[in-house]
Amino acid sequence: MRGEPLDAETIVSVTEELLRRHGPEKTTVLDVARALGVSHGSVYRHFPSKVALREAVIQCWLGRMREPLTAADQGPGSAPHDRLRGLLTAMVATKRAKAKEDPELFATFRVLAKEHSAVFSAHVDDLLARIRAIVVDGIASGDFAAVDPDVTARAMLDATCRFRDPGYAVEWSTPGIEAESDAVIALILDGIRARPSERSKRPRPR
Amino acid sequence: MRGEPLDAETIVSVTEELLRRHGPEKTTVLDVARALGVSHGSVYRHFPSKVALREAVIQCWLGRMREPLTAADQGPGSAPHDRLRGLLTAMVATKRAKAKEDPELFATFRVLAKEHSAVFSAHVDDLLARIRAIVVDGIASGDFAAVDPDVTARAMLDATCRFRDPGYAVEWSTPGIEAESDAVIALILDGIRARPSERSKRPRPR
């Protein structure tokens, strides 16, 4: 960009800005090159196709979406119940915050989700793995019932869909939405708690 | 209709058929009158407007959707846990069945839901009341924890939205969807179960 060496990060950042302002239809590799003041060949040197460039932008955005999740989980030292509540609450809070702070980009990524579903599936797999890891720890410590961690992680993600799925974004600004998501999270956390009679068993995680 | 006296039920039934075949755009009062072989004045004698006619059709459809729910609940004689599982399972199973058996009409009602949201809200209120009634019974019998029945009914409806909300209908034919909804229902049923230490308390319902 005007003398500076062009790096992938700069291209991704400029592409994101164009997507935010003009939407996916009007953000081609040529548009990106123009905004950077370089030839489209310079962009293609970093990203072999428009698809590859867009996927890099989505990856970057989803990566930022996951940062608060990593921060929310205090790790195996804390009580599994608190860790899981922290993770699930952060999942819905981050989505809500992104939709509110940057509605244009949020809407853009909703459109892109249909065309680049594999990238979004990988993100969902990451969320499932995070829930699963805490469930496994909680079973091992005897805090959680001896559930199937995969089935339970999926059920927890499903049960919170009203607060995570962008299709419901219009409902996220209604008053009481936070109390409603807290109620669902509390219900599913109670659902996984070990019964006192099970606590002594301390089953091993699968 | 050709000599027979025209009743509201016949008008509703013919309107539903037109909605199924041609969609909301092409189902006016005039179209309905034409299909019945009567003047549009005859239709207006029963329904003062297109809106009133459509709402009668939606009411009728939603009423049929609730029939299996009434059948599923065996009433206060049975265990609250089983009643609630029966009700929630019937809620998602009925939606799935309607979407599969009659996809055209299902798609039509999805469109109509936006314009006639009050009728659909009343349906949701009915679902909430059904869940709430069992929750109250379960708290009274000491089978359920002493939760707030309104908050819990809402949380249960929210937690099952992936399996009830027509926005997800395309996912309802994927293999494993039934196991996934069963897992969510099992999780929230475990979430409301009284802890053994609470059973002796037998709190009164609010």
mmCIF file of C-alpha atoms in Angstrom, chain A residues 61 104-115 120 165-170:
data_model
loop_
_atom_site.group_PDB
_atom_site.id
_atom_site.type_symbol
_atom_site.label_atom_id
_atom_site.label_comp_id
_atom_site.label_asym_id
_atom_site.label_seq_id
_atom_site.Cartn_x
_atom_site.Cartn_y
_atom_site.Cartn_z
ATOM 1 C CA TRP A 61 -13.981 -12.326 12.264
ATOM 2 C CA GLU A 104 -23.741 -3.984 8.894
ATOM 3 C CA LEU A 105 -20.871 -6.435 9.219
ATOM 4 C CA PHE A 106 -23.085 -8.838 11.164
ATOM 5 C CA ALA A 107 -25.658 -8.786 8.345
ATOM 6 C CA THR A 108 -22.875 -9.302 5.782
ATOM 7 C CA PHE A 109 -21.563 -12.366 7.573
ATOM 8 C CA ARG A 110 -25.086 -13.765 7.750
ATOM 9 C CA VAL A 111 -25.174 -13.625 3.954
ATOM 10 C CA LEU A 112 -21.666 -15.072 3.651
ATOM 11 C CA ALA A 113 -22.562 -17.937 6.021
ATOM 12 C CA LYS A 114 -24.696 -19.496 3.290
ATOM 13 C CA GLU A 115 -21.907 -19.529 0.715
ATOM 14 C CA PHE A 120 -18.905 -21.623 9.881
ATOM 15 C CA ASP A 165 -28.418 -17.751 15.796
ATOM 16 C CA PRO A 166 -28.279 -14.527 13.719
ATOM 17 C CA GLY A 167 -31.759 -15.354 12.425
ATOM 18 C CA TYR A 168 -33.031 -14.168 15.810
ATOM 19 C CA ALA A 169 -30.872 -11.022 15.922
ATOM 20 C CA VAL A 170 -33.926 -8.725 15.721
#
